[in-house]
PDB file of C-alpha atoms in Angstrom:
ATOM      1  CA  UNK A1267      29.160 113.118 -64.547  1.00 55.00           C
ATOM      2  CA  UNK A1268      26.886 114.715 -61.959  1.00 59.00           C
ATOM      3  CA  UNK A1269      28.228 115.522 -58.530  1.00 61.00           C
ATOM      4  CA  UNK A1270      24.934 115.996 -56.742  1.00 70.00           C
ATOM      5  CA  UNK A1271      23.272 119.138 -55.489  1.00 79.00           C
ATOM      6  CA  UNK A1272      26.340 121.004 -54.213  1.00 73.00           C
ATOM      7  CA  UNK A1273      29.371 121.973 -56.234  1.00 71.00           C
ATOM      8  CA  UNK A1274      32.855 121.590 -54.864  1.00 68.00           C
ATOM      9  CA  UNK A1275      34.953 124.619 -54.002  1.00 70.00           C
ATOM     10  CA  UNK A1276      37.148 125.989 -56.790  1.00 70.00           C
ATOM     11  CA  UNK A1277      40.263 125.238 -54.744  1.00 70.00           C
ATOM     12  CA  UNK A1278      39.650 121.518 -55.223  1.00 64.00           C
ATOM     13  CA  UNK A1279      39.519 118.652 -52.805  1.00 67.00           C
ATOM     14  CA  UNK A1280      41.564 118.347 -49.642  1.00 68.00           C
ATOM     15  CA  UNK A1281      44.641 116.193 -49.972  1.00 73.00           C
ATOM     16  CA  UNK A1282      45.981 114.241 -47.048  1.00 76.00           C
ATOM     17  CA  UNK A1283      49.483 112.947 -46.707  1.00 80.00           C
ATOM     18  CA  UNK A1284      49.825 109.228 -46.190  1.00 83.00           C
ATOM     19  CA  UNK A1285      51.959 107.963 -43.272  1.00 85.00           C
ATOM     20  CA  UNK A1286      54.568 106.740 -45.774  1.00 86.00           C
ATOM     21  CA  UNK A1287      54.869 110.222 -47.295  1.00 82.00           C
ATOM     22  CA  UNK A1288      55.224 111.752 -43.838  1.00 80.00           C
ATOM     23  CA  UNK A1289      58.061 109.346 -42.909  1.00 82.00           C
ATOM     24  CA  UNK A1290      59.845 109.909 -46.208  1.00 83.00           C
ATOM     25  CA  UNK A1291      59.416 113.669 -45.944  1.00 76.00           C
ATOM     26  CA  UNK A1292      57.961 113.923 -49.436  1.00 74.00           C
ATOM     27  CA  UNK A1293      54.612 115.339 -48.391  1.00 63.00           C
ATOM     28  CA  UNK A1294      53.608 118.536 -50.149  1.00 65.00           C
ATOM     29  CA  UNK A1295      52.657 120.133 -46.826  1.00 57.00           C
ATOM     30  CA  UNK A1296      55.200 122.690 -45.541  1.00 58.00           C
ATOM     31  CA  UNK A1297      56.687 121.857 -42.160  1.00 57.00           C
ATOM     32  CA  UNK A1298      56.141 124.145 -39.211  1.00 60.00           C
ATOM     33  CA  UNK A1299      58.890 125.758 -37.185  1.00 51.00           C
ATOM     34  CA  UNK A1300      58.389 123.412 -34.211  1.00 56.00           C
ATOM     35  CA  UNK A1301      58.845 120.329 -36.348  1.00 55.00           C
ATOM     36  CA  UNK A1302      62.016 121.763 -37.889  1.00 52.00           C
ATOM     37  CA  UNK A1303      63.413 122.404 -34.414  1.00 55.00           C
ATOM     38  CA  UNK A1304      62.536 118.929 -33.152  1.00 54.00           C
ATOM     39  CA  UNK A1305      64.429 117.220 -35.996  1.00 57.00           C
ATOM     40  CA  UNK A1306      67.975 118.256 -34.992  1.00 55.00           C
ATOM     41  CA  UNK A1307      67.353 117.069 -31.396  1.00 50.00           C
ATOM     42  CA  UNK A1308      66.480 113.611 -32.655  1.00 50.00           C
ATOM     43  CA  UNK A1309      69.586 113.533 -34.831  1.00 49.00           C
ATOM     44  CA  UNK A1310      71.839 114.392 -31.888  1.00 48.00           C
ATOM     45  CA  UNK A1311      70.432 111.580 -29.727  1.00 48.00           C
ATOM     46  CA  UNK A1312      70.996 109.110 -32.576  1.00 48.00           C
ATOM     47  CA  UNK A1313      74.626 110.165 -32.895  1.00 49.00           C
ATOM     48  CA  UNK A1314      75.387 109.542 -29.172  1.00 49.00           C
ATOM     49  CA  UNK A1315      75.094 105.762 -29.169  1.00 49.00           C
ATOM     50  CA  UNK A1316      73.523 103.066 -31.302  1.00 50.00           C
ATOM     51  CA  UNK A1317      72.369 101.035 -28.282  1.00 52.00           C
ATOM     52  CA  UNK A1318      70.278 103.802 -26.802  1.00 52.00           C
ATOM     53  CA  UNK A1319      68.624 104.513 -30.134  1.00 56.00           C
ATOM     54  CA  UNK A1320      67.540 100.861 -30.412  1.00 54.00           C
ATOM     55  CA  UNK A1321      66.001 101.051 -26.932  1.00 55.00           C
ATOM     56  CA  UNK A1322      64.282 104.315 -27.793  1.00 56.00           C
ATOM     57  CA  UNK A1323      62.828 102.764 -30.932  1.00 56.00           C
ATOM     58  CA  UNK A1324      61.420  99.890 -28.844  1.00 55.00           C
ATOM     59  CA  UNK A1325      59.899 102.409 -26.400  1.00 54.00           C
ATOM     60  CA  UNK A1326      58.345 104.322 -29.281  1.00 56.00           C
ATOM     61  CA  UNK A1327      56.786 101.158 -30.724  1.00 62.00           C
ATOM     62  CA  UNK A1328      55.200 100.119 -27.407  1.00 68.00           C
ATOM     63  CA  UNK A1329      53.957 103.609 -26.621  1.00 69.00           C
ATOM     64  CA  UNK A1330      50.140 103.590 -26.345  1.00 67.00           C
ATOM     65  CA  UNK A1331      48.268 105.775 -28.776  1.00 71.00           C
ATOM     66  CA  UNK A1332      45.603 108.383 -28.086  1.00 70.00           C
ATOM     67  CA  UNK A1333      44.093 108.643 -24.621  1.00 68.00           C
ATOM     68  CA  UNK A1334      45.123 105.100 -23.647  1.00 66.00           C
ATOM     69  CA  UNK A1335      48.245 106.366 -21.875  1.00 66.00           C
ATOM     70  CA  UNK A1336      46.254 108.972 -19.933  1.00 67.00           C
ATOM     71  CA  UNK A1337      43.246 106.874 -18.990  1.00 62.00           C
ATOM     72  CA  UNK A1338      44.044 103.527 -17.436  1.00 66.00           C
ATOM     73  CA  UNK A1339      40.828 103.146 -15.420  1.00 68.00           C
ATOM     74  CA  UNK A1340      38.344 100.542 -16.585  1.00 74.00           C
ATOM     75  CA  UNK A1341      34.689 101.363 -17.010  1.00 76.00           C
ATOM     76  CA  UNK A1342      33.043 100.642 -13.636  1.00 76.00           C
ATOM     77  CA  UNK A1343      29.644 100.185 -15.282  1.00 82.00           C
ATOM     78  CA  UNK A1344      30.900  97.532 -17.674  1.00 81.00           C
ATOM     79  CA  UNK A1345      29.569  94.103 -16.775  1.00 79.00           C
ATOM     80  CA  UNK A1346      31.905  91.380 -17.912  1.00 78.00           C
ATOM     81  CA  UNK A1347      30.299  88.193 -19.163  1.00 76.00           C
ATOM     82  CA  UNK A1348      30.930  85.267 -16.877  1.00 77.00           C
ATOM     83  CA  UNK A1349      31.904  82.318 -19.002  1.00 80.00           C
ATOM     84  CA  UNK A1350      31.473  79.063 -17.144  1.00 74.00           C
ATOM     85  CA  UNK A1351      32.941  75.872 -18.441  1.00 78.00           C
ATOM     86  CA  UNK A1352      30.860  72.732 -18.376  1.00 76.00           C
ATOM     87  CA  UNK A1353      33.099  71.076 -15.801  1.00 77.00           C
ATOM     88  CA  UNK A1354      32.888  74.118 -13.485  1.00 73.00           C
ATOM     89  CA  UNK A1355      29.101  74.388 -13.659  1.00 71.00           C
ATOM     90  CA  UNK A1356      27.283  73.192 -10.546  1.00 72.00           C
ATOM     91  CA  UNK A1357      24.596  70.730 -11.624  1.00 71.00           C
ATOM     92  CA  UNK A1358      22.949  70.454  -8.207  1.00 72.00           C
ATOM     93  CA  UNK A1359      22.602  74.200  -7.789  1.00 73.00           C
ATOM     94  CA  UNK A1360      19.049  75.473  -8.238  1.00 73.00           C
ATOM     95  CA  UNK A1361      18.831  79.005  -9.597  1.00 78.00           C
ATOM     96  CA  UNK A1362      16.398  81.261  -7.794  1.00 84.00           C
ATOM     97  CA  UNK A1363      13.658  82.812  -9.861  1.00 86.00           C
ATOM     98  CA  UNK A1364      13.105  86.525  -9.987  1.00 92.00           C
ATOM     99  CA  UNK A1365      10.069  88.053  -8.304  1.00 93.00           C
ATOM    100  CA  UNK A1366       8.272  88.536 -11.625  1.00 94.00           C
ATOM    101  CA  UNK A1367       8.902  84.940 -12.681  1.00 93.00           C
ATOM    102  CA  UNK A1368       7.649  83.616  -9.315  1.00 94.00           C
ATOM    103  CA  UNK A1369       4.512  85.764  -9.537  1.00 96.00           C
ATOM    104  CA  UNK A1370       3.880  84.576 -13.092  1.00 96.00           C
ATOM    105  CA  UNK A1371       4.159  80.915 -12.052  1.00 96.00           C
ATOM    106  CA  UNK A1372       1.863  81.473  -9.050  1.00 96.00           C
ATOM    107  CA  UNK A1373      -0.657  83.204 -11.313  1.00 97.00           C
ATOM    108  CA  UNK A1374      -0.632  80.251 -13.747  1.00 97.00           C
ATOM    109  CA  UNK A1375      -1.074  77.717 -10.941  1.00 97.00           C
ATOM    110  CA  UNK A1376      -3.953  79.699  -9.413  1.00 96.00           C
ATOM    111  CA  UNK A1377      -5.653  79.904 -12.814  1.00 96.00           C
ATOM    112  CA  UNK A1378      -5.261  76.132 -13.360  1.00 96.00           C
ATOM    113  CA  UNK A1379      -6.655  75.418  -9.881  1.00 94.00           C
ATOM    114  CA  UNK A1380      -9.629  77.735 -10.533  1.00 93.00           C
ATOM    115  CA  UNK A1381     -10.348  76.066 -13.880  1.00 93.00           C
ATOM    116  CA  UNK A1382     -10.293  72.590 -12.241  1.00 93.00           C
ATOM    117  CA  UNK A1383     -12.788  73.749  -9.597  1.00 92.00           C
ATOM    118  CA  UNK A1384     -14.882  75.379 -12.322  1.00 89.00           C
ATOM    119  CA  UNK A1385     -15.093  72.077 -14.208  1.00 89.00           C
ATOM    120  CA  UNK A1386     -16.173  70.320 -11.027  1.00 90.00           C
ATOM    121  CA  UNK A1387     -18.795  73.025 -10.412  1.00 86.00           C
ATOM    122  CA  UNK A1388     -17.440  74.074  -7.023  1.00 88.00           C
ATOM    123  CA  UNK A1389     -16.909  77.762  -7.691  1.00 88.00           C
ATOM    124  CA  UNK A1390     -19.581  80.418  -7.289  1.00 90.00           C
ATOM    125  CA  UNK A1391     -19.453  81.361 -10.938  1.00 89.00           C
ATOM    126  CA  UNK A1392     -19.793  77.709 -12.004  1.00 89.00           C
ATOM    127  CA  UNK A1393     -22.806  77.284  -9.700  1.00 91.00           C
ATOM    128  CA  UNK A1394     -24.438  80.417 -11.153  1.00 92.00           C
ATOM    129  CA  UNK A1395     -23.766  79.137 -14.679  1.00 91.00           C
ATOM    130  CA  UNK A1396     -25.280  75.742 -13.845  1.00 91.00           C
ATOM    131  CA  UNK A1397     -28.381  77.404 -12.337  1.00 94.00           C
ATOM    132  CA  UNK A1398     -28.771  79.544 -15.465  1.00 95.00           C
ATOM    133  CA  UNK A1399     -28.420  76.462 -17.676  1.00 95.00           C
ATOM    134  CA  UNK A1400     -30.996  74.552 -15.625  1.00 96.00           C
ATOM    135  CA  UNK A1401     -33.407  77.512 -15.892  1.00 97.00           C
ATOM    136  CA  UNK A1402     -32.918  77.726 -19.664  1.00 97.00           C
ATOM    137  CA  UNK A1403     -33.444  73.957 -20.027  1.00 97.00           C
ATOM    138  CA  UNK A1404     -36.666  74.186 -17.997  1.00 97.00           C
ATOM    139  CA  UNK A1405     -37.886  77.100 -20.134  1.00 97.00           C
ATOM    140  CA  UNK A1406     -37.087  75.243 -23.350  1.00 97.00           C
ATOM    141  CA  UNK A1407     -38.773  72.050 -22.082  1.00 97.00           C
ATOM    142  CA  UNK A1408     -41.873  74.068 -21.072  1.00 97.00           C
ATOM    143  CA  UNK A1409     -41.916  75.818 -24.468  1.00 97.00           C
ATOM    144  CA  UNK A1410     -41.590  72.471 -26.290  1.00 97.00           C
ATOM    145  CA  UNK A1411     -44.382  70.971 -24.157  1.00 97.00           C
ATOM    146  CA  UNK A1412     -46.590  73.997 -24.863  1.00 97.00           C
ATOM    147  CA  UNK A1413     -45.932  73.730 -28.615  1.00 97.00           C
ATOM    148  CA  UNK A1414     -46.830  70.055 -28.562  1.00 97.00           C
ATOM    149  CA  UNK A1415     -50.076  70.791 -26.673  1.00 96.00           C
ATOM    150  CA  UNK A1416     -50.965  73.567 -29.152  1.00 96.00           C
ATOM    151  CA  UNK A1417     -50.204  71.264 -32.061  1.00 96.00           C
ATOM    152  CA  UNK A1418     -52.313  68.500 -30.515  1.00 96.00           C
ATOM    153  CA  UNK A1419     -55.171  70.970 -29.905  1.00 95.00           C
ATOM    154  CA  UNK A1420     -54.907  72.222 -33.501  1.00 94.00           C
ATOM    155  CA  UNK A1421     -54.973  68.681 -34.862  1.00 94.00           C
ATOM    156  CA  UNK A1422     -57.994  67.923 -32.666  1.00 94.00           C
ATOM    157  CA  UNK A1423     -59.831  70.990 -34.005  1.00 93.00           C
ATOM    158  CA  UNK A1424     -59.065  69.926 -37.595  1.00 92.00           C
ATOM    159  CA  UNK A1425     -60.350  66.446 -36.846  1.00 92.00           C
ATOM    160  CA  UNK A1426     -63.567  67.849 -35.325  1.00 92.00           C
ATOM    161  CA  UNK A1427     -64.026  70.232 -38.248  1.00 90.00           C
ATOM    162  CA  UNK A1428     -63.876  67.325 -40.704  1.00 88.00           C
ATOM    163  CA  UNK A1429     -66.540  65.390 -38.875  1.00 76.00           C
TER     164      UNK A1429
END
């Protein structure tokens, strides 16, 4: 079975002791001198009284792990979510809009107002558009009139040529 690009070291994989093996003392790892020294001290305290050892066991169980015991300050930048219940919520309270939201609403209203005036023909651009349209209509009407006159003249020439 392939193991990929890199081969493992000839010494084999690292083996870690499980917490159960450490408690039982059956781990294959040799103990250091400090750990051997610490063991007899624990045995002596257990021999003194059974009540104290029970209290010590409780203290050991509640002891915080890692950096929790050192650092007890909360993150000042953390923003906690404010959960409001339905009965605590103020129905009559109107939330204020942010500056961007207000500007966006004003922009929409101004655009709607401008479009209404544009439809009514009251804005400068609408007046220019209407003038342009009137000019184009006049030009088209003149061109149509001219075509009709040319057609009538052509028909008249044909009629005269036949006679």
